[in-house]
PDB file of C-alpha atoms in Angstrom:
ATOM      1  CA  VAL K1120     -13.510  36.332 -90.826  1.00  0.00           C
ATOM      2  CA  GLN K1121     -16.487  34.299 -91.981  1.00  0.00           C
ATOM      3  CA  LEU K1122     -19.949  35.414 -90.950  1.00  0.00           C
ATOM      4  CA  GLN K1123     -23.073  33.288 -90.794  1.00  0.00           C
ATOM      5  CA  ALA K1124     -26.437  34.978 -90.523  1.00  0.00           C
ATOM      6  CA  SER K1125     -29.432  33.049 -89.265  1.00  0.00           C
ATOM      7  CA  GLY K1126     -32.842  33.481 -87.687  1.00  0.00           C
ATOM      8  CA  GLY K1127     -34.906  34.579 -90.637  1.00  0.00           C
ATOM      9  CA  GLY K1128     -38.306  33.177 -91.423  1.00  0.00           C
ATOM     10  CA  LEU K1129     -41.889  33.787 -92.423  1.00  0.00           C
ATOM     11  CA  VAL K1130     -43.903  35.807 -89.907  1.00  0.00           C
ATOM     12  CA  GLN K1131     -47.025  37.934 -89.810  1.00  0.00           C
ATOM     13  CA  ALA K1132     -47.108  41.679 -89.540  1.00  0.00           C
ATOM     14  CA  GLY K1133     -46.601  42.745 -85.944  1.00  0.00           C
ATOM     15  CA  ASP K1134     -44.522  39.706 -85.048  1.00  0.00           C
ATOM     16  CA  SER K1135     -40.908  39.652 -83.908  1.00  0.00           C
ATOM     17  CA  LEU K1136     -37.741  37.916 -85.028  1.00  0.00           C
ATOM     18  CA  ARG K1137     -34.181  37.864 -83.790  1.00  0.00           C
ATOM     19  CA  LEU K1138     -31.415  37.504 -86.312  1.00  0.00           C
ATOM     20  CA  SER K1139     -27.990  36.239 -85.309  1.00  0.00           C
ATOM     21  CA  CYS K1140     -24.607  36.704 -86.940  1.00  0.00           C
ATOM     22  CA  LEU K1141     -21.972  34.206 -85.868  1.00  0.00           C
ATOM     23  CA  ALA K1142     -18.348  35.023 -86.646  1.00  0.00           C
ATOM     24  CA  SER K1143     -15.676  32.401 -87.186  1.00  0.00           C
ATOM     25  CA  GLU K1144     -12.870  34.228 -85.386  1.00  0.00           C
ATOM     26  CA  ARG K1145     -12.400  36.014 -82.096  1.00  0.00           C
ATOM     27  CA  THR K1146     -11.041  39.036 -83.954  1.00  0.00           C
ATOM     28  CA  PHE K1147     -14.718  39.791 -84.524  1.00  0.00           C
ATOM     29  CA  SER K1148     -14.724  41.332 -81.065  1.00  0.00           C
ATOM     30  CA  ARG K1149     -12.632  44.215 -82.423  1.00  0.00           C
ATOM     31  CA  TYR K1150     -14.757  44.818 -85.503  1.00  0.00           C
ATOM     32  CA  GLY K1151     -17.819  46.900 -86.086  1.00  0.00           C
ATOM     33  CA  LEU K1152     -20.958  45.015 -87.045  1.00  0.00           C
ATOM     34  CA  GLY K1153     -23.614  46.088 -89.488  1.00  0.00           C
ATOM     35  CA  TRP K1154     -26.886  44.744 -90.794  1.00  0.00           C
ATOM     36  CA  PHE K1155     -28.120  45.452 -94.295  1.00  0.00           C
ATOM     37  CA  ARG K1156     -31.097  44.215 -96.240  1.00  0.00           C
ATOM     38  CA  GLN K1157     -32.072  43.818 -99.855  1.00  0.00           C
ATOM     39  CA  ALA K1158     -35.615  43.466-101.099  1.00  0.00           C
ATOM     40  CA  PRO K1159     -36.411  42.072-104.557  1.00  0.00           C
ATOM     41  CA  GLY K1160     -35.719  44.639-107.243  1.00  0.00           C
ATOM     42  CA  LYS K1161     -34.172  47.087-104.798  1.00  0.00           C
ATOM     43  CA  GLU K1162     -30.673  48.038-103.816  1.00  0.00           C
ATOM     44  CA  ARG K1163     -29.086  46.822-100.618  1.00  0.00           C
ATOM     45  CA  GLU K1164     -29.818  49.257 -97.812  1.00  0.00           C
ATOM     46  CA  PHE K1165     -28.408  49.960 -94.388  1.00  0.00           C
ATOM     47  CA  VAL K1166     -30.413  48.770 -91.401  1.00  0.00           C
ATOM     48  CA  SER K1167     -28.259  49.125 -88.308  1.00  0.00           C
ATOM     49  CA  ALA K1168     -24.688  49.132 -87.011  1.00  0.00           C
ATOM     50  CA  ILE K1169     -22.869  48.742 -83.712  1.00  0.00           C
ATOM     51  CA  SER K1170     -19.292  49.539 -82.763  1.00  0.00           C
ATOM     52  CA  TRP K1171     -16.867  46.932 -81.492  1.00  0.00           C
ATOM     53  CA  ASN K1172     -17.765  47.363 -77.837  1.00  0.00           C
ATOM     54  CA  GLY K1173     -21.409  48.252 -78.296  1.00  0.00           C
ATOM     55  CA  GLY K1174     -20.805  51.819 -77.257  1.00  0.00           C
ATOM     56  CA  ARG K1175     -22.214  53.280 -80.448  1.00  0.00           C
ATOM     57  CA  THR K1176     -25.227  52.214 -82.464  1.00  0.00           C
ATOM     58  CA  ALA K1177     -27.007  53.551 -85.512  1.00  0.00           C
ATOM     59  CA  TYR K1178     -30.309  52.772 -87.195  1.00  0.00           C
ATOM     60  CA  ALA K1179     -32.036  53.553 -90.433  1.00  0.00           C
ATOM     61  CA  ASP K1180     -35.039  55.804 -89.899  1.00  0.00           C
ATOM     62  CA  SER K1181     -37.330  53.083 -91.212  1.00  0.00           C
ATOM     63  CA  VAL K1182     -36.451  50.721 -88.345  1.00  0.00           C
ATOM     64  CA  LYS K1183     -35.699  53.135 -85.529  1.00  0.00           C
ATOM     65  CA  GLY K1184     -37.728  52.293 -82.449  1.00  0.00           C
ATOM     66  CA  ARG K1185     -38.578  48.802 -83.732  1.00  0.00           C
ATOM     67  CA  PHE K1186     -35.187  47.129 -84.234  1.00  0.00           C
ATOM     68  CA  THR K1187     -32.387  46.745 -81.699  1.00  0.00           C
ATOM     69  CA  ILE K1188     -28.830  45.780 -82.526  1.00  0.00           C
ATOM     70  CA  SER K1189     -26.564  44.146 -79.965  1.00  0.00           C
ATOM     71  CA  ARG K1190     -23.559  41.899 -79.696  1.00  0.00           C
ATOM     72  CA  ASP K1191     -21.980  39.353 -77.400  1.00  0.00           C
ATOM     73  CA  ASN K1192     -18.263  39.344 -78.096  1.00  0.00           C
ATOM     74  CA  ALA K1193     -17.696  36.393 -75.796  1.00  0.00           C
ATOM     75  CA  LYS K1194     -19.839  34.371 -78.197  1.00  0.00           C
ATOM     76  CA  ASN K1195     -18.521  35.991 -81.389  1.00  0.00           C
ATOM     77  CA  THR K1196     -22.131  36.806 -82.181  1.00  0.00           C
ATOM     78  CA  GLY K1197     -24.142  39.833 -83.153  1.00  0.00           C
ATOM     79  CA  TYR K1198     -27.899  40.177 -83.050  1.00  0.00           C
ATOM     80  CA  LEU K1199     -30.691  42.145 -84.622  1.00  0.00           C
ATOM     81  CA  GLU K1200     -33.907  42.091 -82.632  1.00  0.00           C
ATOM     82  CA  MET K1201     -36.799  43.024 -84.904  1.00  0.00           C
ATOM     83  CA  ASN K1202     -40.148  43.926 -83.391  1.00  0.00           C
ATOM     84  CA  THR K1203     -43.429  45.100 -84.866  1.00  0.00           C
ATOM     85  CA  LEU K1204     -42.427  43.768 -88.251  1.00  0.00           C
ATOM     86  CA  LYS K1205     -44.078  45.202 -91.331  1.00  0.00           C
ATOM     87  CA  PRO K1206     -44.481  43.758 -94.833  1.00  0.00           C
ATOM     88  CA  GLU K1207     -42.000  46.358 -96.075  1.00  0.00           C
ATOM     89  CA  ASP K1208     -39.355  44.736 -93.862  1.00  0.00           C
ATOM     90  CA  THR K1209     -39.410  41.724 -96.189  1.00  0.00           C
ATOM     91  CA  ALA K1210     -35.901  41.252 -97.557  1.00  0.00           C
ATOM     92  CA  VAL K1211     -32.756  39.195 -97.374  1.00  0.00           C
ATOM     93  CA  TYR K1212     -30.829  40.411 -94.349  1.00  0.00           C
ATOM     94  CA  TYR K1213     -27.040  40.426 -94.372  1.00  0.00           C
ATOM     95  CA  CYS K1214     -24.598  40.941 -91.552  1.00  0.00           C
ATOM     96  CA  ALA K1215     -21.226  42.505 -92.195  1.00  0.00           C
ATOM     97  CA  ALA K1216     -18.093  43.339 -90.241  1.00  0.00           C
ATOM     98  CA  GLU K1217     -15.636  46.182 -90.629  1.00  0.00           C
ATOM     99  CA  ARG K1218     -12.090  46.234 -89.270  1.00  0.00           C
ATOM    100  CA  ARG K1219     -11.924  49.794 -87.946  1.00  0.00           C
ATOM    101  CA  GLY K1220     -14.346  48.905 -85.186  1.00  0.00           C
ATOM    102  CA  TYR K1221     -15.027  52.239 -83.520  1.00  0.00           C
ATOM    103  CA  GLY K1222     -17.627  53.683 -85.873  1.00  0.00           C
ATOM    104  CA  VAL K1223     -21.085  52.796 -87.089  1.00  0.00           C
ATOM    105  CA  PRO K1224     -20.755  53.075 -90.869  1.00  0.00           C
ATOM    106  CA  SER K1225     -23.853  52.969 -93.011  1.00  0.00           C
ATOM    107  CA  TYR K1226     -22.342  52.384 -96.457  1.00  0.00           C
ATOM    108  CA  SER K1227     -21.818  48.847 -97.647  1.00  0.00           C
ATOM    109  CA  TYR K1228     -18.396  49.633 -99.153  1.00  0.00           C
ATOM    110  CA  GLU K1229     -17.101  50.382 -95.666  1.00  0.00           C
ATOM    111  CA  TYR K1230     -17.500  46.764 -94.625  1.00  0.00           C
ATOM    112  CA  ASP K1231     -14.841  44.137 -95.149  1.00  0.00           C
ATOM    113  CA  TYR K1232     -16.645  40.868 -94.498  1.00  0.00           C
ATOM    114  CA  TRP K1233     -20.153  39.701 -95.369  1.00  0.00           C
ATOM    115  CA  GLY K1234     -22.403  36.862 -94.355  1.00  0.00           C
ATOM    116  CA  GLN K1235     -24.549  34.882 -96.769  1.00  0.00           C
ATOM    117  CA  GLY K1236     -27.897  36.436 -95.867  1.00  0.00           C
ATOM    118  CA  THR K1237     -31.067  35.176 -94.245  1.00  0.00           C
ATOM    119  CA  GLN K1238     -34.551  35.648 -95.666  1.00  0.00           C
ATOM    120  CA  VAL K1239     -37.165  37.535 -93.680  1.00  0.00           C
ATOM    121  CA  THR K1240     -40.690  37.507 -95.055  1.00  0.00           C
ATOM    122  CA  VAL K1241     -43.465  39.444 -93.354  1.00  0.00           C
ATOM    123  CA  SER K1242     -47.014  38.750 -94.484  1.00  0.00           C
ATOM    124  CA  SER K1243     -49.807  41.259 -94.081  1.00  0.00           C
TER     125      SER K1243
END
């Protein structure tokens, strides 16, 4: 499965963005989806995850209440709605898919497929 993340950009603090993750195959509908981010000089960190049918979600504490993960399996697409953005949210955001599908893993090694990343920059 190939994943393509998009929707990043330069915004001001307090603004919103919606990231999309388009998968190349319909098998995506059976996979779990995760979003990770990596800021300059920092390790990649977990942001959010959703199970194959959307029944389970998970969020990092730093984004809980501000970000919402969702998916539309009919469109082979996952989303990350980001509200009330802060400068510390600045990073390259990656989407990833994992074949087990039923969980919401938060470790990058648990994911099988990765997108290329999209840059999100939040100015103060």
